[in-house]
PDB file of C-alpha atoms and ligand atoms in Angstrom:
ATOM      1  CA  UNK A 226      19.436  16.301  -2.737  1.00 38.00           C
ATOM      2  CA  UNK A 227      17.047  15.578  -0.041  1.00 42.00           C
ATOM      3  CA  UNK A 228      15.819  15.402   2.966  1.00 47.00           C
ATOM      4  CA  UNK A 229      15.061  12.984   5.707  1.00 44.00           C
ATOM      5  CA  UNK A 230      17.558  10.327   6.737  1.00 43.00           C
ATOM      6  CA  UNK A 231      16.521   6.747   6.037  1.00 41.00           C
ATOM      7  CA  UNK A 232      16.019   4.756   9.220  1.00 43.00           C
ATOM      8  CA  UNK A 233      17.792   1.430   9.530  1.00 44.00           C
ATOM      9  CA  UNK A 234      15.757  -1.731   9.392  1.00 48.00           C
ATOM     10  CA  UNK A 235      14.810  -4.999   8.827  1.00 48.00           C
ATOM     11  CA  UNK A 236      14.370  -8.739   8.476  1.00 55.00           C
ATOM     12  CA  UNK A 237      17.495 -10.659   7.642  1.00 57.00           C
ATOM     13  CA  UNK A 238      16.918 -14.218   6.464  1.00 56.00           C
ATOM     14  CA  UNK A 239      17.188 -16.792   9.259  1.00 59.00           C
ATOM     15  CA  UNK A 240      20.360 -18.915   9.051  1.00 65.00           C
ATOM     16  CA  UNK A 241      19.912 -21.668   6.513  1.00 63.00           C
ATOM     17  CA  UNK A 242      16.929 -19.974   4.893  1.00 65.00           C
ATOM     18  CA  UNK A 243      17.409 -19.064   1.215  1.00 67.00           C
ATOM     19  CA  UNK A 244      17.173 -15.389   0.321  1.00 79.00           C
ATOM     20  CA  UNK A 245      13.872 -14.666  -1.362  1.00 88.00           C
ATOM     21  CA  UNK A 246      13.764 -11.398  -3.251  1.00 96.00           C
ATOM     22  CA  UNK A 247      10.879  -9.043  -2.618  1.00 98.00           C
ATOM     23  CA  UNK A 248       9.499  -6.322  -4.902  1.00 98.00           C
ATOM     24  CA  UNK A 249       6.890  -3.699  -4.029  1.00 98.00           C
ATOM     25  CA  UNK A 250       4.309  -2.460  -6.549  1.00 98.00           C
ATOM     26  CA  UNK A 251       2.872   0.968  -5.733  1.00 98.00           C
ATOM     27  CA  UNK A 252      -0.318   1.855  -7.613  1.00 95.00           C
ATOM     28  CA  UNK A 253      -0.230   5.650  -7.793  1.00 93.00           C
ATOM     29  CA  UNK A 254      -2.372   6.333 -10.843  1.00 91.00           C
ATOM     30  CA  UNK A 255      -5.541   7.464  -9.036  1.00 85.00           C
ATOM     31  CA  UNK A 256      -6.790  11.022  -9.294  1.00 80.00           C
ATOM     32  CA  UNK A 257      -7.826  11.237  -5.652  1.00 75.00           C
ATOM     33  CA  UNK A 258     -10.963  13.268  -6.329  1.00 74.00           C
ATOM     34  CA  UNK A 259     -12.191  12.877  -2.712  1.00 83.00           C
ATOM     35  CA  UNK A 260      -9.209  14.961  -1.604  1.00 76.00           C
ATOM     36  CA  UNK A 261     -10.510  17.950  -3.547  1.00 77.00           C
ATOM     37  CA  UNK A 262      -9.216  19.700  -6.680  1.00 74.00           C
ATOM     38  CA  UNK A 263      -5.493  19.834  -7.478  1.00 76.00           C
ATOM     39  CA  UNK A 264      -2.649  17.566  -8.538  1.00 77.00           C
ATOM     40  CA  UNK A 265      -3.106  13.753  -8.640  1.00 80.00           C
ATOM     41  CA  UNK A 266      -3.211  12.550  -5.051  1.00 83.00           C
ATOM     42  CA  UNK A 267       0.156  10.781  -5.100  1.00 86.00           C
ATOM     43  CA  UNK A 268       1.906  13.996  -6.120  1.00 87.00           C
ATOM     44  CA  UNK A 269       0.453  16.145  -3.309  1.00 90.00           C
ATOM     45  CA  UNK A 270       3.056  17.304  -0.810  1.00 92.00           C
ATOM     46  CA  UNK A 271       3.213  16.112   2.788  1.00 95.00           C
ATOM     47  CA  UNK A 272       5.778  17.912   4.921  1.00 93.00           C
ATOM     48  CA  UNK A 273       7.127  19.398   1.670  1.00 92.00           C
ATOM     49  CA  UNK A 274       7.722  15.989   0.042  1.00 94.00           C
ATOM     50  CA  UNK A 275       5.298  14.342  -2.435  1.00 94.00           C
ATOM     51  CA  UNK A 276       3.127  11.637  -0.919  1.00 95.00           C
ATOM     52  CA  UNK A 277       4.434   9.140  -3.469  1.00 96.00           C
ATOM     53  CA  UNK A 278       8.043   9.743  -2.390  1.00 96.00           C
ATOM     54  CA  UNK A 279       7.038   8.991   1.210  1.00 97.00           C
ATOM     55  CA  UNK A 280       5.344   5.791   0.037  1.00 97.00           C
ATOM     56  CA  UNK A 281       8.374   4.671  -2.021  1.00 97.00           C
ATOM     57  CA  UNK A 282      10.684   5.379   0.928  1.00 97.00           C
ATOM     58  CA  UNK A 283       8.377   3.462   3.253  1.00 97.00           C
ATOM     59  CA  UNK A 284       8.879   0.381   1.060  1.00 98.00           C
ATOM     60  CA  UNK A 285      12.583   1.009   0.453  1.00 97.00           C
ATOM     61  CA  UNK A 286      13.183   1.370   4.203  1.00 96.00           C
ATOM     62  CA  UNK A 287      12.635  -2.370   4.484  1.00 97.00           C
ATOM     63  CA  UNK A 288      15.872  -4.203   3.783  1.00 95.00           C
ATOM     64  CA  UNK A 289      13.770  -7.015   2.367  1.00 97.00           C
ATOM     65  CA  UNK A 290      12.590  -4.839  -0.537  1.00 97.00           C
ATOM     66  CA  UNK A 291      15.093  -4.478  -3.384  1.00 96.00           C
ATOM     67  CA  UNK A 292      12.790  -3.240  -6.169  1.00 97.00           C
ATOM     68  CA  UNK A 293       9.931  -0.737  -6.151  1.00 98.00           C
ATOM     69  CA  UNK A 294       7.650  -0.547  -9.201  1.00 98.00           C
ATOM     70  CA  UNK A 295       5.677   2.705  -9.254  1.00 97.00           C
ATOM     71  CA  UNK A 296       2.538   2.721 -11.376  1.00 97.00           C
ATOM     72  CA  UNK A 297       2.105   6.310 -12.512  1.00 95.00           C
ATOM     73  CA  UNK A 298      -0.880   8.176 -14.004  1.00 91.00           C
ATOM     74  CA  UNK A 299      -0.995   7.082 -17.689  1.00 90.00           C
ATOM     75  CA  UNK A 300       0.038  10.542 -18.920  1.00 90.00           C
ATOM     76  CA  UNK A 301       2.440  11.225 -16.040  1.00 89.00           C
ATOM     77  CA  UNK A 302       5.106   8.510 -16.083  1.00 92.00           C
ATOM     78  CA  UNK A 303       7.838  10.945 -17.157  1.00 93.00           C
ATOM     79  CA  UNK A 304       6.936  13.449 -14.468  1.00 92.00           C
ATOM     80  CA  UNK A 305       6.904  10.728 -11.809  1.00 94.00           C
ATOM     81  CA  UNK A 306      10.277   9.420 -12.938  1.00 94.00           C
ATOM     82  CA  UNK A 307      11.852  12.894 -12.667  1.00 93.00           C
ATOM     83  CA  UNK A 308      10.273  13.365  -9.269  1.00 93.00           C
ATOM     84  CA  UNK A 309      11.752  10.114  -7.956  1.00 94.00           C
ATOM     85  CA  UNK A 310      15.156  10.903  -9.487  1.00 93.00           C
ATOM     86  CA  UNK A 311      15.131  14.168  -7.531  1.00 93.00           C
ATOM     87  CA  UNK A 312      14.668  12.504  -4.124  1.00 93.00           C
ATOM     88  CA  UNK A 313      17.105  10.326  -2.225  1.00 88.00           C
ATOM     89  CA  UNK A 314      16.361   6.617  -1.970  1.00 88.00           C
ATOM     90  CA  UNK A 315      18.587   3.870  -0.576  1.00 86.00           C
ATOM     91  CA  UNK A 316      21.128   2.714  -3.165  1.00 87.00           C
ATOM     92  CA  UNK A 317      20.212  -0.903  -2.638  1.00 89.00           C
ATOM     93  CA  UNK A 318      16.697  -0.236  -4.004  1.00 93.00           C
ATOM     94  CA  UNK A 319      15.916  -0.192  -7.736  1.00 95.00           C
ATOM     95  CA  UNK A 320      12.925   1.835  -8.928  1.00 96.00           C
ATOM     96  CA  UNK A 321      10.889   1.281 -12.109  1.00 97.00           C
ATOM     97  CA  UNK A 322       8.074   3.549 -13.312  1.00 97.00           C
ATOM     98  CA  UNK A 323       5.274   2.215 -15.540  1.00 97.00           C
ATOM     99  CA  UNK A 324       2.020   3.825 -16.744  1.00 96.00           C
ATOM    100  CA  UNK A 325      -1.188   2.829 -14.946  1.00 95.00           C
ATOM    101  CA  UNK A 326      -4.711   1.953 -16.076  1.00 93.00           C
ATOM    102  CA  UNK A 327      -8.313   3.011 -15.534  1.00 91.00           C
ATOM    103  CA  UNK A 328      -8.824   1.061 -12.319  1.00 91.00           C
ATOM    104  CA  UNK A 329      -6.617   0.229  -9.361  1.00 92.00           C
ATOM    105  CA  UNK A 330      -6.792  -3.428 -10.403  1.00 94.00           C
ATOM    106  CA  UNK A 331      -5.573  -2.610 -13.914  1.00 94.00           C
ATOM    107  CA  UNK A 332      -2.779  -0.443 -12.508  1.00 95.00           C
ATOM    108  CA  UNK A 333      -1.555  -3.230 -10.216  1.00 97.00           C
ATOM    109  CA  UNK A 334      -1.676  -5.678 -13.149  1.00 97.00           C
ATOM    110  CA  UNK A 335       0.552  -3.362 -15.194  1.00 97.00           C
ATOM    111  CA  UNK A 336       2.988  -3.187 -12.284  1.00 98.00           C
ATOM    112  CA  UNK A 337       3.050  -6.975 -12.032  1.00 98.00           C
ATOM    113  CA  UNK A 338       3.633  -7.314 -15.777  1.00 98.00           C
ATOM    114  CA  UNK A 339       6.740  -5.128 -15.407  1.00 98.00           C
ATOM    115  CA  UNK A 340       8.341  -7.272 -12.668  1.00 98.00           C
ATOM    116  CA  UNK A 341      11.578  -8.944 -13.720  1.00 97.00           C
ATOM    117  CA  UNK A 342      12.304 -12.606 -12.976  1.00 96.00           C
ATOM    118  CA  UNK A 343      13.767 -13.435  -9.605  1.00 96.00           C
ATOM    119  CA  UNK A 344      11.256 -11.713  -7.331  1.00 98.00           C
ATOM    120  CA  UNK A 345       9.175 -14.351  -5.574  1.00 97.00           C
ATOM    121  CA  UNK A 346       7.415 -12.125  -3.046  1.00 98.00           C
ATOM    122  CA  UNK A 347       5.381  -9.099  -4.106  1.00 98.00           C
ATOM    123  CA  UNK A 348       4.030  -6.358  -1.898  1.00 98.00           C
ATOM    124  CA  UNK A 349       1.252  -4.129  -3.196  1.00 98.00           C
ATOM    125  CA  UNK A 350       1.178  -0.783  -1.422  1.00 98.00           C
ATOM    126  CA  UNK A 351      -1.150   2.176  -2.001  1.00 95.00           C
ATOM    127  CA  UNK A 352       0.660   5.442  -2.692  1.00 95.00           C
ATOM    128  CA  UNK A 353      -2.158   6.876  -0.587  1.00 94.00           C
ATOM    129  CA  UNK A 354      -0.674   5.236   2.560  1.00 97.00           C
ATOM    130  CA  UNK A 355       2.574   7.205   2.711  1.00 97.00           C
ATOM    131  CA  UNK A 356       3.366   6.782   6.407  1.00 98.00           C
ATOM    132  CA  UNK A 357       3.243   3.022   6.967  1.00 98.00           C
ATOM    133  CA  UNK A 358       6.032   2.150   9.455  1.00 98.00           C
ATOM    134  CA  UNK A 359       8.811  -0.186   8.348  1.00 98.00           C
ATOM    135  CA  UNK A 360       7.945  -2.710  11.085  1.00 98.00           C
ATOM    136  CA  UNK A 361       4.559  -3.253   9.454  1.00 98.00           C
ATOM    137  CA  UNK A 362       6.198  -3.787   6.041  1.00 98.00           C
ATOM    138  CA  UNK A 363       8.634  -6.259   7.583  1.00 98.00           C
ATOM    139  CA  UNK A 364       5.867  -8.154   9.391  1.00 98.00           C
ATOM    140  CA  UNK A 365       4.029  -8.663   6.090  1.00 98.00           C
ATOM    141  CA  UNK A 366       7.173  -9.898   4.301  1.00 98.00           C
ATOM    142  CA  UNK A 367       7.993 -12.221   7.189  1.00 98.00           C
ATOM    143  CA  UNK A 368       4.533 -13.823   7.118  1.00 98.00           C
ATOM    144  CA  UNK A 369       4.836 -14.523   3.367  1.00 98.00           C
ATOM    145  CA  UNK A 370       8.317 -15.948   3.929  1.00 97.00           C
ATOM    146  CA  UNK A 371       6.794 -18.159   6.598  1.00 97.00           C
ATOM    147  CA  UNK A 372       4.496 -19.691   3.992  1.00 96.00           C
ATOM    148  CA  UNK A 373       1.321 -17.595   3.743  1.00 97.00           C
ATOM    149  CA  UNK A 374       0.037 -17.150   0.167  1.00 96.00           C
ATOM    150  CA  UNK A 375      -1.387 -13.712   0.983  1.00 98.00           C
ATOM    151  CA  UNK A 376      -0.997 -11.401   3.982  1.00 98.00           C
ATOM    152  CA  UNK A 377      -2.826  -8.210   4.960  1.00 98.00           C
ATOM    153  CA  UNK A 378      -2.076  -5.798   7.807  1.00 98.00           C
ATOM    154  CA  UNK A 379      -5.315  -5.327   9.735  1.00 98.00           C
ATOM    155  CA  UNK A 380      -6.716  -3.358  12.677  1.00 98.00           C
ATOM    156  CA  UNK A 381      -9.827  -3.850  14.806  1.00 98.00           C
ATOM    157  CA  UNK A 382     -12.609  -1.358  14.157  1.00 98.00           C
ATOM    158  CA  UNK A 383     -13.456   1.492  16.500  1.00 96.00           C
ATOM    159  CA  UNK A 384     -16.875   2.041  14.917  1.00 97.00           C
ATOM    160  CA  UNK A 385     -19.756  -0.385  14.788  1.00 98.00           C
ATOM    161  CA  UNK A 386     -20.546  -1.211  11.147  1.00 97.00           C
ATOM    162  CA  UNK A 387     -24.063  -1.432   9.678  1.00 98.00           C
ATOM    163  CA  UNK A 388     -25.006  -3.080   6.420  1.00 97.00           C
ATOM    164  CA  UNK A 389     -27.671  -1.005   4.656  1.00 97.00           C
ATOM    165  CA  UNK A 390     -29.923  -1.094   1.646  1.00 96.00           C
ATOM    166  CA  UNK A 391     -28.351   1.801  -0.318  1.00 95.00           C
ATOM    167  CA  UNK A 392     -30.701   4.759  -0.819  1.00 93.00           C
ATOM    168  CA  UNK A 393     -31.898   5.677  -4.307  1.00 90.00           C
ATOM    169  CA  UNK A 394     -30.662   9.255  -3.867  1.00 93.00           C
ATOM    170  CA  UNK A 395     -27.757  10.619  -1.782  1.00 91.00           C
ATOM    171  CA  UNK A 396     -28.753  11.837   1.685  1.00 91.00           C
ATOM    172  CA  UNK A 397     -31.985   9.810   1.929  1.00 95.00           C
ATOM    173  CA  UNK A 398     -32.427   7.508   4.955  1.00 95.00           C
ATOM    174  CA  UNK A 399     -31.128   3.984   4.313  1.00 96.00           C
ATOM    175  CA  UNK A 400     -32.731   0.932   5.972  1.00 96.00           C
ATOM    176  CA  UNK A 401     -30.259  -1.076   8.075  1.00 98.00           C
ATOM    177  CA  UNK A 402     -30.342  -4.748   7.128  1.00 98.00           C
ATOM    178  CA  UNK A 403     -27.642  -6.185   9.420  1.00 98.00           C
ATOM    179  CA  UNK A 404     -25.099  -5.388  12.142  1.00 98.00           C
ATOM    180  CA  UNK A 405     -22.049  -7.659  11.779  1.00 98.00           C
ATOM    181  CA  UNK A 406     -20.329  -8.676  15.022  1.00 98.00           C
ATOM    182  CA  UNK A 407     -17.655  -5.972  15.357  1.00 98.00           C
ATOM    183  CA  UNK A 408     -15.227  -8.235  17.206  1.00 97.00           C
ATOM    184  CA  UNK A 409     -14.849 -10.329  14.029  1.00 97.00           C
ATOM    185  CA  UNK A 410     -14.295  -7.389  11.652  1.00 98.00           C
ATOM    186  CA  UNK A 411     -10.954  -5.847  10.697  1.00 98.00           C
ATOM    187  CA  UNK A 412     -10.014  -2.814   8.625  1.00 98.00           C
ATOM    188  CA  UNK A 413      -7.252  -3.808   6.229  1.00 98.00           C
ATOM    189  CA  UNK A 414      -4.339  -1.710   5.074  1.00 98.00           C
ATOM    190  CA  UNK A 415      -1.379  -2.053   2.762  1.00 98.00           C
ATOM    191  CA  UNK A 416       1.248  -3.241   1.991  1.00 98.00           C
ATOM    192  CA  UNK A 417      -0.448  -6.529   1.254  1.00 98.00           C
ATOM    193  CA  UNK A 418       2.056  -9.321   0.628  1.00 98.00           C
ATOM    194  CA  UNK A 419       1.834 -12.261  -1.770  1.00 98.00           C
ATOM    195  CA  UNK A 420       3.644 -15.169  -3.269  1.00 98.00           C
ATOM    196  CA  UNK A 421       4.201 -13.728  -6.697  1.00 98.00           C
ATOM    197  CA  UNK A 422       2.718 -16.707  -8.568  1.00 97.00           C
ATOM    198  CA  UNK A 423      -0.471 -16.513  -6.505  1.00 98.00           C
ATOM    199  CA  UNK A 424      -0.980 -12.808  -7.153  1.00 98.00           C
ATOM    200  CA  UNK A 425      -0.290 -13.191 -10.875  1.00 98.00           C
ATOM    201  CA  UNK A 426      -2.821 -16.047 -11.044  1.00 98.00           C
ATOM    202  CA  UNK A 427      -5.383 -13.955  -9.163  1.00 97.00           C
ATOM    203  CA  UNK A 428      -4.990 -11.081 -11.622  1.00 96.00           C
ATOM    204  CA  UNK A 429      -5.300 -13.466 -14.580  1.00 95.00           C
ATOM    205  CA  UNK A 430      -8.381 -15.223 -13.192  1.00 95.00           C
ATOM    206  CA  UNK A 431     -10.495 -12.752 -11.229  1.00 92.00           C
ATOM    207  CA  UNK A 432     -12.329 -10.189 -13.292  1.00 85.00           C
ATOM    208  CA  UNK A 433     -14.858  -8.899 -10.694  1.00 84.00           C
ATOM    209  CA  UNK A 434     -14.288  -5.468  -9.260  1.00 82.00           C
ATOM    210  CA  UNK A 435     -12.405  -5.711  -5.973  1.00 85.00           C
ATOM    211  CA  UNK A 436     -10.987  -2.974  -3.756  1.00 86.00           C
ATOM    212  CA  UNK A 437      -7.904  -4.886  -2.635  1.00 92.00           C
ATOM    213  CA  UNK A 438      -5.598  -7.534  -4.030  1.00 96.00           C
ATOM    214  CA  UNK A 439      -6.084  -9.958  -1.155  1.00 97.00           C
ATOM    215  CA  UNK A 440      -9.778 -10.049  -2.097  1.00 96.00           C
ATOM    216  CA  UNK A 441      -8.761 -11.489  -5.473  1.00 96.00           C
ATOM    217  CA  UNK A 442      -6.732 -14.207  -3.784  1.00 97.00           C
ATOM    218  CA  UNK A 443      -9.767 -15.041  -1.599  1.00 96.00           C
ATOM    219  CA  UNK A 444     -11.773 -15.523  -4.812  1.00 95.00           C
ATOM    220  CA  UNK A 445      -9.253 -18.211  -5.793  1.00 95.00           C
ATOM    221  CA  UNK A 446     -10.310 -20.081  -2.635  1.00 96.00           C
ATOM    222  CA  UNK A 447      -6.964 -19.557  -0.909  1.00 97.00           C
ATOM    223  CA  UNK A 448      -6.503 -18.468   2.699  1.00 98.00           C
ATOM    224  CA  UNK A 449      -5.468 -14.873   3.337  1.00 98.00           C
ATOM    225  CA  UNK A 450      -4.030 -14.141   6.788  1.00 98.00           C
ATOM    226  CA  UNK A 451      -3.691 -10.919   8.770  1.00 98.00           C
ATOM    227  CA  UNK A 452      -0.780  -9.444  10.709  1.00 98.00           C
ATOM    228  CA  UNK A 453      -1.198  -6.442  13.028  1.00 98.00           C
ATOM    229  CA  UNK A 454      -1.616  -3.204  11.100  1.00 98.00           C
ATOM    230  CA  UNK A 455      -0.610   0.249  12.345  1.00 98.00           C
ATOM    231  CA  UNK A 456      -2.627   3.404  12.914  1.00 98.00           C
ATOM    232  CA  UNK A 457      -0.040   5.408  10.931  1.00 98.00           C
ATOM    233  CA  UNK A 458      -0.718   3.256   7.850  1.00 98.00           C
ATOM    234  CA  UNK A 459      -4.048   5.060   7.320  1.00 98.00           C
ATOM    235  CA  UNK A 460      -5.130   5.969   3.788  1.00 96.00           C
ATOM    236  CA  UNK A 461      -5.010   9.651   2.869  1.00 95.00           C
ATOM    237  CA  UNK A 462      -8.423  10.015   1.244  1.00 93.00           C
ATOM    238  CA  UNK A 463     -10.151  13.169   2.485  1.00 93.00           C
ATOM    239  CA  UNK A 464      -8.848  16.660   3.331  1.00 93.00           C
ATOM    240  CA  UNK A 465      -8.808  15.886   7.085  1.00 96.00           C
ATOM    241  CA  UNK A 466      -6.434  12.957   6.425  1.00 96.00           C
ATOM    242  CA  UNK A 467      -3.867  15.458   5.114  1.00 95.00           C
ATOM    243  CA  UNK A 468      -4.022  17.318   8.434  1.00 96.00           C
ATOM    244  CA  UNK A 469      -3.492  14.042  10.321  1.00 97.00           C
ATOM    245  CA  UNK A 470      -0.602  13.039   8.034  1.00 97.00           C
ATOM    246  CA  UNK A 471       1.139  16.389   8.616  1.00 97.00           C
ATOM    247  CA  UNK A 472       0.708  15.890  12.374  1.00 97.00           C
ATOM    248  CA  UNK A 473       2.227  12.389  12.222  1.00 97.00           C
ATOM    249  CA  UNK A 474       5.216  13.742  10.272  1.00 96.00           C
ATOM    250  CA  UNK A 475       5.661  16.610  12.742  1.00 95.00           C
ATOM    251  CA  UNK A 476       5.630  14.124  15.646  1.00 95.00           C
ATOM    252  CA  UNK A 477       8.212  11.933  13.899  1.00 93.00           C
ATOM    253  CA  UNK A 478      10.489  14.931  13.301  1.00 92.00           C
ATOM    254  CA  UNK A 479      10.190  15.905  16.959  1.00 92.00           C
ATOM    255  CA  UNK A 480      10.999  12.369  18.083  1.00 90.00           C
ATOM    256  CA  UNK A 481      13.936  12.094  15.641  1.00 85.00           C
ATOM    257  CA  UNK A 482      15.332  15.270  17.186  1.00 72.00           C
ATOM    258  CA  UNK A 483      15.975  13.513  20.502  1.00 61.00           C
TER     259      UNK A 483
HETATM  260  O1  C5P B1107      -9.059   5.175  -5.007  1.00 94.12           O
HETATM  261  P1  C5P B1107      -8.326   4.462  -3.912  1.00 94.12           P
HETATM  262  O2  C5P B1107      -8.056   5.346  -2.732  1.00 94.12           O
HETATM  263  O3  C5P B1107      -8.878   3.130  -3.540  1.00 94.12           O
HETATM  264  O4  C5P B1107      -6.892   4.188  -4.540  1.00 94.12           O
HETATM  265  C1  C5P B1107      -5.969   3.364  -3.896  1.00 94.12           C
HETATM  266  C2  C5P B1107      -4.648   3.414  -4.645  1.00 94.12           C
HETATM  267  O5  C5P B1107      -4.825   2.931  -5.981  1.00 94.12           O
HETATM  268  C3  C5P B1107      -4.088   4.842  -4.739  1.00 94.12           C
HETATM  269  O6  C5P B1107      -2.703   4.776  -4.409  1.00 94.12           O
HETATM  270  C4  C5P B1107      -4.332   5.203  -6.192  1.00 94.12           C
HETATM  271  O7  C5P B1107      -3.352   6.079  -6.736  1.00 94.12           O
HETATM  272  C5  C5P B1107      -4.255   3.847  -6.899  1.00 94.12           C
HETATM  273  N1  C5P B1107      -4.995   3.810  -8.184  1.00 94.12           N
HETATM  274  C6  C5P B1107      -4.298   3.482  -9.353  1.00 94.12           C
HETATM  275  N2  C5P B1107      -4.959   3.467 -10.581  1.00 94.12           N
HETATM  276  C7  C5P B1107      -6.249   3.805 -10.653  1.00 94.12           C
HETATM  277  C8  C5P B1107      -6.983   4.127  -9.462  1.00 94.12           C
HETATM  278  C9  C5P B1107      -6.320   4.108  -8.237  1.00 94.12           C
HETATM  279  O8  C5P B1107      -3.097   3.223  -9.321  1.00 94.12           O
HETATM  280  N3  C5P B1107      -6.819   3.829 -11.847  1.00 94.12           N
END
């Protein structure tokens, strides 16, 4: 019943290279409190379409991805399933919906547990990054196919970063303890790509709190590599990010019109 056409894409296996199936897990169980009151973040509309639908389409746009596992708010799996049924996705892509957990890590683990046999590459993509371009998705898949155990899209930083001694109370001055060399820092995005077995092992072994899946693979002592990220893969976290996301969509619509 909907909406935007799906752009063509993506990496075809090189001659002589076996087809490796890729699944994407989308943790979408967060409440998104920093965005302000309202529906869970993934269900907020962008350009009239829920953020989660944009994120699922962004994965499905890659011809490499044949399964998308959406991890829904624990009490909202039914609602999410109906939502996805109501929006057009490419026929070649299967979609599964599973209930999430209390933390992002737990939600991703539940998504991994639901993966059928036969998928050897797994992408993990935040529902909160609805506008990642297909070329970025493809670059991540390609790097895993080329042998990397874990791949993250990354961008250089515009801001200098300070390490501080956190203040006892919000708003109090915080002593700066270090200034890391900015040229060696990167901001990382999603989708992050993994050999499935590596990611499963990381989730079985690493119990510390981490903010991304590649961080868990680092804890295993394995090398994580970067590929170029994209400015449109930003995370929708605060109200201003919604304004930016609407502007990106408006620009895409304008460009598609020509
Ligand atoms: O909170 P943060 O912005 O880091 O969340 C990143 C992603 O993890 C979001 O897509 C959010 O929906 C998801 N998440 C989840 N389960 C949680 C917390 C966050 O799936 N319990």
